[in-house]
Coordinates of N, CA and C in Angstrom, one line a residue:
X126 N 25.6 -7.3 7.0 CA 24.3 -6.8 6.5 C 23.6 -7.8 5.7
X127 N 22.3 -8.0 5.9 CA 21.5 -8.9 5.1 C 21.7 -8.7 3.6
X128 N 22.0 -9.7 2.8 CA 22.3 -9.5 1.4 C 21.0 -9.1 0.7
X129 N 19.9 -9.4 1.2 CA 18.6 -9.0 0.5 C 18.2 -7.6 0.8
X130 N 18.9 -6.9 1.7 CA 18.6 -5.5 2.0 C 19.1 -4.6 0.9
X131 N 18.2 -3.7 0.4 CA 18.5 -2.8 -0.7 C 18.8 -1.4 -0.1
X132 N 20.0 -0.9 0.0 CA 20.3 0.4 0.6 C 19.5 1.5 -0.1
X133 N 19.3 2.6 0.6 CA 18.5 3.6 0.1 C 19.4 4.6 -0.7
X134 N 20.7 4.5 -0.6 CA 21.5 5.5 -1.3 C 21.2 5.7 -2.8
X135 N 21.0 4.5 -3.5 CA 20.7 4.6 -4.9 C 19.4 5.4 -5.2
X136 N 18.4 5.2 -4.3 CA 17.1 5.9 -4.5 C 17.4 7.4 -4.2
X137 N 18.2 7.7 -3.2 CA 18.5 9.1 -2.9 C 19.2 9.8 -4.0
X138 N 20.1 9.1 -4.6 CA 20.9 9.7 -5.7 C 20.0 9.9 -6.9
X139 N 19.1 9.0 -7.2 CA 18.2 9.1 -8.3 C 17.3 10.3 -8.2
X140 N 16.7 10.5 -7.0 CA 15.8 11.6 -6.8 C 16.4 12.9 -6.3
X141 N 17.7 12.8 -6.0 CA 18.4 14.1 -5.7 C 18.2 14.6 -4.4
X142 N 18.0 13.8 -3.3 CA 17.9 14.3 -2.0 C 19.1 13.8 -1.2
X143 N 19.5 14.6 -0.1 CA 20.6 14.3 0.7 C 20.3 13.4 1.8
X144 N 20.8 12.1 1.8 CA 20.4 11.2 2.9 C 21.1 11.6 4.2
X145 N 22.1 12.4 4.2 CA 22.8 12.8 5.4 C 21.9 13.7 6.2
X146 N 20.9 14.4 5.6 CA 20.0 15.3 6.4 C 18.6 14.8 6.3
X147 N 18.2 13.9 5.4 CA 16.8 13.5 5.2 C 16.2 12.9 6.5
X148 N 17.0 12.2 7.3 CA 16.5 11.5 8.4 C 17.3 11.9 9.7
X149 N 17.7 13.1 9.7 CA 18.5 13.6 10.8 C 17.8 13.6 12.2
X150 N 16.4 13.6 12.2 CA 15.7 13.6 13.4 C 15.6 12.3 14.1
X151 N 16.0 11.2 13.4 CA 16.0 9.9 14.0 C 17.2 9.6 14.9
X152 N 17.0 8.7 15.9 CA 18.0 8.3 16.8 C 19.1 7.7 15.9
X153 N 20.4 7.8 16.3 CA 21.5 7.3 15.4 C 21.3 5.8 15.1
X154 N 20.9 5.0 16.0 CA 20.8 3.5 15.7 C 19.7 3.3 14.7
X155 N 18.6 4.1 14.8 CA 17.5 3.9 13.9 C 17.9 4.4 12.5
X156 N 18.5 5.5 12.5 CA 19.0 6.1 11.2 C 19.9 5.1 10.5
X157 N 20.8 4.5 11.2 CA 21.7 3.6 10.6 C 21.0 2.4 10.0
X158 N 20.0 1.9 10.8 CA 19.2 0.7 10.3 C 18.5 1.0 9.1
X159 N 17.9 2.3 9.0 CA 17.1 2.7 7.9 C 18.0 2.8 6.6
X160 N 19.2 3.4 6.8 CA 20.0 3.7 5.6 C 20.9 2.5 5.2
X161 N 21.2 1.6 6.2 CA 22.2 0.6 5.8 C 21.8 -0.8 6.2
X162 N 20.6 -1.0 6.8 CA 20.1 -2.3 7.2 C 20.5 -2.6 8.6
X163 N 19.8 -3.4 9.3 CA 20.0 -3.6 10.7 C 21.1 -4.6 11.0
X164 N 21.3 -5.5 10.0 CA 22.3 -6.5 10.2 C 21.9 -7.6 11.2
X165 N 20.6 -7.6 11.5 CA 20.1 -8.6 12.5 C 19.0 -9.4 11.7
X166 N 18.7 -10.5 12.4 CA 17.7 -11.4 11.8 C 16.3 -10.7 11.9
X167 N 16.1 -9.9 12.9 CA 14.9 -9.2 13.1 C 15.1 -7.7 13.0
X168 N 14.1 -7.0 12.6 CA 14.1 -5.5 12.6 C 12.9 -5.1 13.4
X169 N 13.0 -4.0 14.1 CA 11.9 -3.5 14.9 C 11.1 -2.7 13.9
X170 N 9.9 -3.2 13.6 CA 9.0 -2.6 12.6 C 8.6 -1.2 13.1
X171 N 8.3 -1.0 14.4 CA 7.8 0.3 14.9 C 8.9 1.1 15.6
X172 N 10.1 1.0 15.1 CA 11.2 1.6 15.8 C 11.2 3.2 15.6
X173 N 10.6 3.7 14.6 CA 10.6 5.1 14.4 C 9.6 5.8 15.3
X174 N 8.4 5.2 15.4 CA 7.5 5.8 16.3 C 6.6 4.7 16.9
X175 N 6.3 4.8 18.2 CA 5.4 3.8 18.8 C 4.0 4.1 18.4
X176 N 3.2 3.1 18.5 CA 1.7 3.3 18.2 C 1.1 4.0 19.4
X177 N -0.1 4.4 19.3 CA -0.8 5.2 20.3 C -0.8 4.5 21.7
X178 N -0.9 3.2 21.7 CA -1.0 2.4 22.9 C 0.4 2.1 23.5
X179 N 1.5 2.5 22.8 CA 2.8 2.2 23.2 C 3.3 0.8 22.8
X180 N 2.4 0.1 22.0 CA 2.7 -1.2 21.6 C 3.8 -1.2 20.5
X181 N 4.7 -2.2 20.5 CA 5.7 -2.3 19.5 C 5.5 -3.7 18.8
X182 N 5.8 -3.7 17.5 CA 5.8 -4.9 16.7 C 7.2 -5.2 16.2
X183 N 7.4 -6.5 16.1 CA 8.7 -6.9 15.5 C 8.4 -7.8 14.3
X184 N 9.1 -7.5 13.2 CA 8.8 -8.3 12.0 C 10.1 -8.9 11.6
X185 N 10.1 -10.3 11.4 CA 11.3 -11.0 11.0 C 11.5 -10.6 9.5
X186 N 12.8 -10.3 9.2 CA 13.2 -9.9 7.9 C 12.8 -10.9 6.8
X187 N 12.7 -12.2 7.2 CA 12.5 -13.2 6.2 C 11.0 -13.7 6.2
X188 N 10.1 -12.9 6.9 CA 8.7 -13.2 6.9 C 7.9 -12.0 6.6
X189 N 7.1 -11.9 5.5 CA 6.8 -13.0 4.6 C 7.8 -13.1 3.4
X190 N 9.0 -12.5 3.6 CA 9.9 -12.4 2.5 C 10.4 -13.7 2.0
X191 N 10.4 -14.7 2.9 CA 10.8 -16.1 2.5 C 9.8 -16.7 1.5
X192 N 8.6 -16.1 1.4 CA 7.7 -16.5 0.4 C 7.8 -15.8 -0.9
X193 N 8.4 -14.6 -0.8 CA 8.6 -13.8 -2.0 C 9.8 -14.1 -2.9
X194 N 11.0 -14.1 -2.2 CA 12.2 -14.2 -3.0 C 12.3 -15.5 -3.7
X195 N 12.0 -16.7 -3.1 CA 12.2 -17.9 -3.8 C 11.1 -18.1 -4.9
X196 N 10.1 -17.3 -4.9 CA 9.0 -17.5 -5.9 C 8.8 -16.3 -6.9
X197 N 9.9 -15.6 -7.1 CA 9.9 -14.4 -8.0 C 9.3 -14.8 -9.4
X198 N 9.8 -15.9 -9.9 CA 9.3 -16.3 -11.3 C 7.8 -16.6 -11.3
X199 N 7.3 -17.3 -10.2 CA 5.9 -17.6 -10.1 C 5.1 -16.3 -10.0
X200 N 5.6 -15.3 -9.2 CA 4.8 -14.1 -9.1 C 4.8 -13.3 -10.4
X201 N 6.0 -13.2 -11.1 CA 6.0 -12.5 -12.3 C 5.2 -13.2 -13.4
X202 N 5.0 -14.5 -13.2 CA 4.1 -15.2 -14.2 C 2.7 -15.2 -13.8
X203 N 2.3 -14.3 -12.9 CA 0.9 -14.1 -12.6 C 0.3 -15.3 -11.8
X204 N 1.0 -15.8 -10.9 CA 0.4 -16.8 -10.0 C -0.4 -16.1 -8.9
X205 N -1.7 -15.9 -9.3 CA -2.6 -15.1 -8.4 C -2.8 -15.8 -7.1
X206 N -2.8 -17.2 -7.1 CA -3.1 -17.9 -5.8 C -2.0 -17.6 -4.8
X207 N -0.7 -17.6 -5.3 CA 0.4 -17.4 -4.5 C 0.4 -15.9 -4.0
X208 N 0.1 -15.0 -4.9 CA 0.0 -13.6 -4.4 C -1.1 -13.4 -3.4
X209 N -2.2 -14.1 -3.5 CA -3.3 -14.0 -2.6 C -2.8 -14.5 -1.2
X210 N -2.1 -15.6 -1.2 CA -1.6 -16.2 0.0 C -0.6 -15.2 0.7
X211 N 0.2 -14.6 0.0 CA 1.2 -13.6 0.5 C 0.5 -12.4 1.1
X212 N -0.6 -11.9 0.4 CA -1.3 -10.8 0.9 C -1.9 -11.1 2.3
X213 N -2.4 -12.3 2.4 CA -3.0 -12.8 3.7 C -1.9 -12.8 4.8
X214 N -0.7 -13.3 4.4 CA 0.4 -13.4 5.3 C 0.9 -12.0 5.8
X215 N 0.9 -11.1 4.8 CA 1.2 -9.7 5.2 C 0.2 -9.2 6.2
X216 N -1.1 -9.5 6.0 CA -2.1 -9.1 6.9 C -1.9 -9.6 8.3
X217 N -1.5 -10.9 8.4 CA -1.3 -11.5 9.7 C -0.2 -10.8 10.5
X218 N 0.8 -10.3 9.7 CA 2.0 -9.6 10.4 C 1.7 -8.2 10.6
X219 N 0.6 -7.7 10.2 CA 0.2 -6.3 10.4 C 0.8 -5.3 9.3
X220 N 1.4 -5.9 8.3 CA 2.1 -5.1 7.3 C 1.2 -4.3 6.3
X221 N -0.1 -4.7 6.3 CA -1.1 -4.1 5.4 C -1.7 -2.8 6.0
X222 N -1.7 -2.8 7.3 CA -2.3 -1.7 8.1 C -1.4 -0.7 8.6
X223 N -0.2 -0.5 8.0 CA 0.8 0.5 8.5 C 0.2 1.9 8.6
X224 N -0.6 2.3 7.7 CA -1.2 3.6 7.7 C -2.6 3.7 8.2
X225 N -3.2 2.6 8.7 CA -4.5 2.6 9.2 C -4.5 2.8 10.7
X226 N -5.5 3.5 11.2 CA -5.6 3.8 12.6 C -5.8 2.5 13.4
X227 N -5.3 2.5 14.6 CA -5.4 1.3 15.5 C -6.8 0.9 15.7
X228 N -7.7 1.9 15.8 CA -9.1 1.6 16.0 C -9.7 0.7 14.9
X229 N -9.1 0.7 13.8 CA -9.6 -0.1 12.6 C -8.7 -1.3 12.3
X230 N -7.8 -1.7 13.2 CA -7.0 -2.8 13.0 C -5.6 -2.5 12.5
X231 N -5.3 -1.2 12.3 CA -4.0 -0.9 11.8 C -2.9 -0.6 12.8
X232 N -1.7 -0.1 12.4 CA -0.6 0.2 13.3 C -0.4 1.7 13.4
X233 N -0.9 2.5 12.5 CA -0.9 3.9 12.5 C 0.6 4.4 12.7
X234 N 1.5 3.9 11.8 CA 2.9 4.3 11.9 C 3.2 5.4 10.8
X235 N 4.3 6.0 10.9 CA 4.7 7.0 9.9 C 5.4 6.5 8.7
X236 N 5.7 7.3 7.8 CA 6.2 6.9 6.5 C 7.6 6.3 6.6
X237 N 8.4 6.8 7.5 CA 9.8 6.2 7.6 C 9.7 4.7 8.1
X238 N 8.7 4.4 8.9 CA 8.5 3.0 9.4 C 8.1 2.2 8.2
X239 N 7.1 2.7 7.4 CA 6.6 2.0 6.3 C 7.7 1.7 5.2
X240 N 8.6 2.6 5.1 CA 9.7 2.5 4.2 C 10.5 1.2 4.4
X241 N 10.7 0.9 5.7 CA 11.5 -0.3 6.0 C 10.9 -1.5 5.4
X242 N 9.6 -1.6 5.5 CA 8.9 -2.8 5.0 C 8.8 -2.8 3.5
X243 N 8.4 -1.6 2.9 CA 8.2 -1.5 1.5 C 9.5 -1.8 0.8
X244 N 10.7 -1.4 1.3 CA 12.0 -1.6 0.7 C 12.3 -3.1 0.5
X245 N 11.8 -3.9 1.4 CA 12.0 -5.4 1.3 C 11.0 -6.0 0.3
X246 N 9.8 -5.6 0.4 CA 8.8 -6.2 -0.5 C 9.0 -5.8 -1.9
X247 N 9.7 -4.6 -2.1 CA 10.0 -4.1 -3.5 C 11.0 -5.0 -4.2
X248 N 11.5 -6.0 -3.5 CA 12.5 -6.9 -4.2 C 11.7 -7.7 -5.3
X249 N 10.4 -7.8 -5.2 CA 9.5 -8.4 -6.2 C 8.7 -7.3 -6.8
X250 N 9.0 -6.9 -8.0 CA 8.2 -5.8 -8.6 C 6.7 -6.2 -8.7
X251 N 6.4 -7.4 -9.1 CA 5.0 -7.9 -9.2 C 4.3 -7.8 -7.9
X252 N 4.8 -8.4 -6.9 CA 4.1 -8.5 -5.6 C 4.1 -7.1 -4.9
X253 N 5.1 -6.3 -5.2 CA 5.2 -4.9 -4.6 C 4.0 -4.1 -5.1
X254 N 3.6 -4.4 -6.4 CA 2.4 -3.7 -6.9 C 1.1 -4.2 -6.2
X255 N 1.1 -5.5 -6.0 CA -0.1 -6.0 -5.3 C -0.2 -5.5 -3.9
X256 N 0.9 -5.5 -3.2 CA 1.0 -5.0 -1.9 C 0.6 -3.5 -1.8
X257 N 1.2 -2.7 -2.7 CA 1.0 -1.2 -2.7 C -0.5 -0.9 -3.0
X258 N -1.1 -1.6 -3.9 CA -2.5 -1.4 -4.1 C -3.4 -1.6 -2.9
X259 N -3.0 -2.6 -2.2 CA -3.8 -3.0 -1.0 C -3.5 -2.1 0.2
X260 N -2.2 -1.9 0.5 CA -1.8 -1.2 1.7 C -1.8 0.3 1.6
X261 N -1.7 0.9 0.4 CA -1.6 2.3 0.2 C -2.7 2.9 -0.6
X262 N -2.8 2.5 -1.8 CA -3.8 3.1 -2.7 C -5.2 3.0 -2.3
X263 N -5.6 2.0 -1.6 CA -7.0 1.8 -1.2 C -7.2 2.2 0.3
X264 N -6.2 1.9 1.1 CA -6.4 2.2 2.5 C -6.4 3.7 2.8
X265 N -5.4 4.4 2.2 CA -5.2 5.8 2.5 C -6.4 6.7 2.1
X266 N -7.1 6.5 1.0 CA -8.3 7.3 0.7 C -9.4 7.1 1.7
X267 N -9.5 5.9 2.2 CA -10.5 5.6 3.2 C -10.2 6.3 4.5
X268 N -8.9 6.2 4.9 CA -8.4 6.8 6.1 C -8.7 8.3 6.1
X269 N -8.3 9.0 5.0 CA -8.4 10.4 4.9 C -9.8 11.0 4.6
X270 N -10.6 10.3 3.8 CA -11.8 10.8 3.4 C -13.1 10.0 3.6
X271 N -12.9 8.8 4.1 CA -14.0 7.9 4.3 C -14.8 8.3 5.6
X272 N -16.1 7.9 5.5 CA -17.0 8.1 6.7 C -16.6 7.1 7.8
X273 N -17.1 7.4 9.0 CA -16.8 6.5 10.1 C -17.4 5.1 9.8
X274 N -18.6 5.1 9.1 CA -19.2 3.8 8.8 C -18.4 3.0 7.7
X275 N -17.9 3.8 6.7 CA -17.1 3.1 5.7 C -15.8 2.6 6.3
X276 N -15.2 3.3 7.2 CA -13.9 2.9 7.8 C -14.2 1.6 8.6
X277 N -15.2 1.6 9.4 CA -15.5 0.4 10.2 C -15.8 -0.8 9.4
X278 N -16.5 -0.6 8.3 CA -16.9 -1.7 7.4 C -15.8 -2.3 6.6
X279 N -14.8 -1.5 6.1 CA -13.8 -2.0 5.2 C -12.4 -2.1 5.8
X280 N -12.0 -1.1 6.5 CA -10.5 -1.0 6.9 C -10.1 -2.3 7.7
X281 N -10.8 -2.8 8.7 CA -10.3 -4.0 9.3 C -10.1 -5.2 8.4
X282 N -11.0 -5.4 7.5 CA -10.9 -6.5 6.5 C -9.8 -6.3 5.5
X283 N -9.5 -5.1 5.1 CA -8.4 -4.8 4.2 C -7.1 -5.0 4.9
X284 N -7.0 -4.5 6.2 CA -5.8 -4.6 6.9 C -5.4 -6.0 7.2
X285 N -6.3 -6.9 7.4 CA -6.0 -8.3 7.6 C -5.7 -9.1 6.3
X286 N -6.1 -8.5 5.2 CA -6.0 -9.3 3.9 C -7.2 -10.1 3.6
X287 N -8.2 -10.1 4.5 CA -9.4 -10.8 4.2 C -10.1 -10.3 2.9
X288 N -10.1 -9.0 2.8 CA -10.7 -8.3 1.7 C -9.7 -7.7 0.8
X289 N -9.6 -8.1 -0.5 CA -8.7 -7.5 -1.5 C -9.3 -6.3 -2.1
X290 N -8.6 -5.2 -2.1 CA -9.1 -4.0 -2.6 C -8.4 -3.5 -3.9
X291 N -9.0 -2.7 -4.7 CA -8.5 -2.3 -6.0 C -8.7 -0.8 -6.2
X292 N -7.7 -0.1 -6.7 CA -7.7 1.3 -7.0 C -8.0 1.5 -8.5
X293 N -9.1 2.1 -8.8 CA -9.5 2.2 -10.2 C -9.5 3.6 -10.7
X294 N -8.4 4.0 -11.3 CA -8.2 5.3 -11.8 C -7.9 5.3 -13.3
X295 N -6.9 4.6 -13.7 CA -6.4 4.7 -15.1 C -7.4 4.3 -16.2
X296 N -7.4 5.1 -17.3 CA -8.3 4.8 -18.4 C -7.4 4.9 -19.7
X297 N -8.0 4.7 -20.8 CA -7.3 4.7 -22.1 C -6.6 6.1 -22.3
X298 N -7.4 7.1 -21.9 CA -6.9 8.5 -22.2 C -6.6 9.3 -20.9
X299 N -6.5 8.6 -19.8 CA -6.3 9.3 -18.5 C -5.6 8.3 -17.5
X300 N -4.6 8.9 -16.8 CA -3.9 8.1 -15.8 C -3.3 9.2 -14.8
X301 N -2.0 9.5 -15.1 CA -1.4 10.5 -14.3 C -2.0 11.9 -14.6
X302 N -2.6 12.0 -15.8 CA -3.4 13.2 -16.2 C -4.8 13.0 -15.7
X303 N -5.0 13.1 -14.4 CA -6.4 12.9 -13.9 C -7.4 13.8 -14.5
X304 N -7.1 14.9 -14.9 CA -8.1 15.9 -15.4 C -8.7 15.4 -16.7
X305 N -8.1 14.4 -17.3 CA -8.7 13.8 -18.6 C -9.6 12.7 -18.3
X306 N -9.9 12.4 -17.1 CA -10.8 11.3 -16.7 C -12.1 11.4 -17.5
X307 N -12.6 10.3 -18.0 CA -13.8 10.3 -18.8 C -15.0 9.5 -18.2
X308 N -14.7 8.5 -17.3 CA -15.7 7.8 -16.6 C -16.7 8.7 -15.9
X309 N -18.0 8.5 -15.9 CA -18.9 9.3 -15.3 C -19.7 8.5 -14.2
X310 N -20.2 9.3 -13.3 CA -21.1 8.7 -12.2 C -22.3 9.6 -12.1
X311 N -23.5 9.2 -12.4 CA -24.7 10.0 -12.4 C -25.6 9.5 -11.3
X312 N -26.0 10.3 -10.4 CA -26.9 9.9 -9.3 C -28.3 9.5 -9.8
X313 N -28.7 8.3 -9.3 CA -30.0 7.8 -9.6 C -30.7 7.4 -8.3
X314 N -31.4 8.3 -7.7 CA -32.0 8.0 -6.4 C -30.9 7.9 -5.3
X315 N -30.9 6.7 -4.7 CA -29.9 6.5 -3.6 C -28.6 5.8 -4.2
X316 N -28.5 5.7 -5.5 CA -27.4 5.0 -6.2 C -26.7 5.9 -7.2
X317 N -25.6 5.4 -7.7 CA -25.0 6.1 -8.9 C -24.9 5.1 -10.0
X318 N -25.0 5.6 -11.2 CA -24.8 4.8 -12.4 C -23.5 5.1 -13.0
X319 N -22.6 4.2 -13.0 CA -21.2 4.3 -13.5 C -21.2 4.0 -15.0
X320 N -20.5 4.8 -15.8 CA -20.4 4.6 -17.2 C -19.0 4.9 -17.6
X321 N -18.2 3.9 -18.1 CA -16.8 4.2 -18.5 C -16.0 2.9 -18.5
X322 N -14.8 3.0 -18.9 CA -13.9 1.8 -19.0 C -12.6 2.1 -18.3
X323 N -12.1 1.2 -17.5 CA -10.8 1.4 -16.8 C -9.8 0.3 -17.3
X324 N -8.5 0.6 -17.1 CA -7.5 -0.4 -17.6 C -6.3 -0.3 -16.6
X325 N -5.5 -1.4 -16.7 CA -4.3 -1.5 -15.9 C -4.6 -1.3 -14.4
X326 N -5.7 -2.0 -13.9 CA -6.2 -1.9 -12.6 C -5.6 -3.0 -11.7
X327 N -4.7 -2.6 -10.8 CA -4.0 -3.5 -9.9 C -5.0 -4.2 -9.0
X328 N -4.8 -5.5 -8.8 CA -5.6 -6.4 -7.9 C -7.1 -6.6 -8.4
X329 N -7.4 -6.1 -9.6 CA -8.8 -6.2 -10.0 C -9.3 -7.6 -10.2
X330 N -8.4 -8.6 -10.5 CA -8.8 -9.9 -10.8 C -9.4 -10.6 -9.5
X331 N -8.9 -10.2 -8.3 CA -9.4 -10.9 -7.1 C -10.0 -9.9 -6.1
X332 N -10.2 -8.7 -6.5 CA -10.7 -7.7 -5.5 C -12.2 -7.9 -5.2
X333 N -12.5 -7.5 -3.9 CA -13.9 -7.6 -3.5 C -14.4 -6.1 -3.3
X334 N -13.5 -5.2 -3.3 CA -13.9 -3.8 -3.1 C -13.1 -2.9 -4.1
X335 N -13.8 -2.1 -4.9 CA -13.1 -1.2 -5.9 C -13.4 0.2 -5.5
X336 N -12.3 1.0 -5.5 CA -12.4 2.4 -5.3 C -12.3 3.0 -6.7
X337 N -13.5 3.4 -7.2 CA -13.6 3.8 -8.6 C -13.7 5.4 -8.7
X338 N -12.8 5.9 -9.5 CA -12.8 7.4 -9.7 C -13.6 7.8 -10.9
X339 N -14.5 8.7 -10.8 CA -15.4 9.1 -11.9 C -15.8 10.5 -11.8
X340 N -16.3 11.1 -12.9 CA -16.7 12.4 -12.9 C -18.2 12.5 -12.4
X341 N -18.4 13.4 -11.4 CA -19.7 13.6 -10.9 C -20.2 15.1 -11.2
X342 N -19.3 15.7 -12.0 CA -19.6 17.1 -12.4 C -19.0 17.2 -13.9
X343 N -19.5 18.2 -14.6 CA -19.0 18.4 -16.0 C -17.5 18.5 -16.1
X344 N -16.9 18.1 -17.2 CA -15.5 18.0 -17.4 C -14.8 19.4 -17.2
X345 N -15.6 20.5 -17.4 CA -15.1 21.8 -17.3 C -14.7 22.1 -15.8
X346 N -15.2 21.3 -14.9 CA -14.9 21.5 -13.5 C -13.5 21.0 -13.1
X347 N -12.9 20.3 -14.1 CA -11.5 19.8 -13.8 C -11.5 18.7 -12.8
X348 N -10.4 18.6 -12.0 CA -10.3 17.6 -11.0 C -11.3 17.8 -9.8
X349 N -11.8 19.0 -9.7 CA -12.7 19.2 -8.6 C -14.0 18.4 -8.8
X350 N -14.3 18.1 -10.0 CA -15.5 17.4 -10.3 C -15.4 15.9 -10.3
X351 N -14.2 15.4 -9.8 CA -14.0 13.9 -9.7 C -14.3 13.4 -8.3
X352 N -15.0 12.3 -8.2 CA -15.3 11.7 -6.9 C -14.8 10.2 -6.9
X353 N -14.7 9.7 -5.7 CA -14.3 8.3 -5.5 C -15.5 7.5 -5.0
X354 N -15.9 6.5 -5.7 CA -17.0 5.6 -5.3 C -16.5 4.3 -4.9
X355 N -17.1 3.7 -3.8 CA -16.7 2.4 -3.3 C -17.7 1.4 -3.9
X356 N -17.2 0.4 -4.7 CA -18.0 -0.5 -5.4 C -17.7 -1.9 -4.9
X357 N -18.7 -2.7 -4.5 CA -18.4 -4.1 -4.0 C -18.8 -5.0 -5.2

């Protein structure tokens, strides 16, 4: 087994789920690879489910991981140029568009497939945050709630790594407690006027697109009164 592979048993124990039944629907060879590592130089990235076109992708375990593991200190020391290069490399391999539809340059795979990739990238806590902000926090809201025009404009560029995206939720008094959000967005003709302060915003230093969460209704409305605005 590849020494860099991190088995899922520890995660299962921490969160209290039974790995013997969690992936019982997978073929035996796929389940073994997911739980214990493939033991091969290459892993089949789309082995859990094929894409709509029947296409399959193969990702070498050491690409782009060969750029992550030897450079952990640089990444933890906020080497933004290196992180930007690795984001682009992930885009070239299709790793950023795991959850994006094929029509917009993604692979449209399920969560078990994504887990194989994320488990390796998570070997670097710093870059894992950069990757997660790009591949999950910003792509998924667009996929689930974006208009056709918004998807066409942004998803292909985010999936390739050309456009860095940033998820803007956390504030001084709000984070996991979304109902405490204080930033407001007031409509002004065809635009919105944003007023508020965000903090701890992943990828913000190099982002070209910001998904900003703000109140568009009185605070009494709770989370129902919160909207996501795309800001370039």
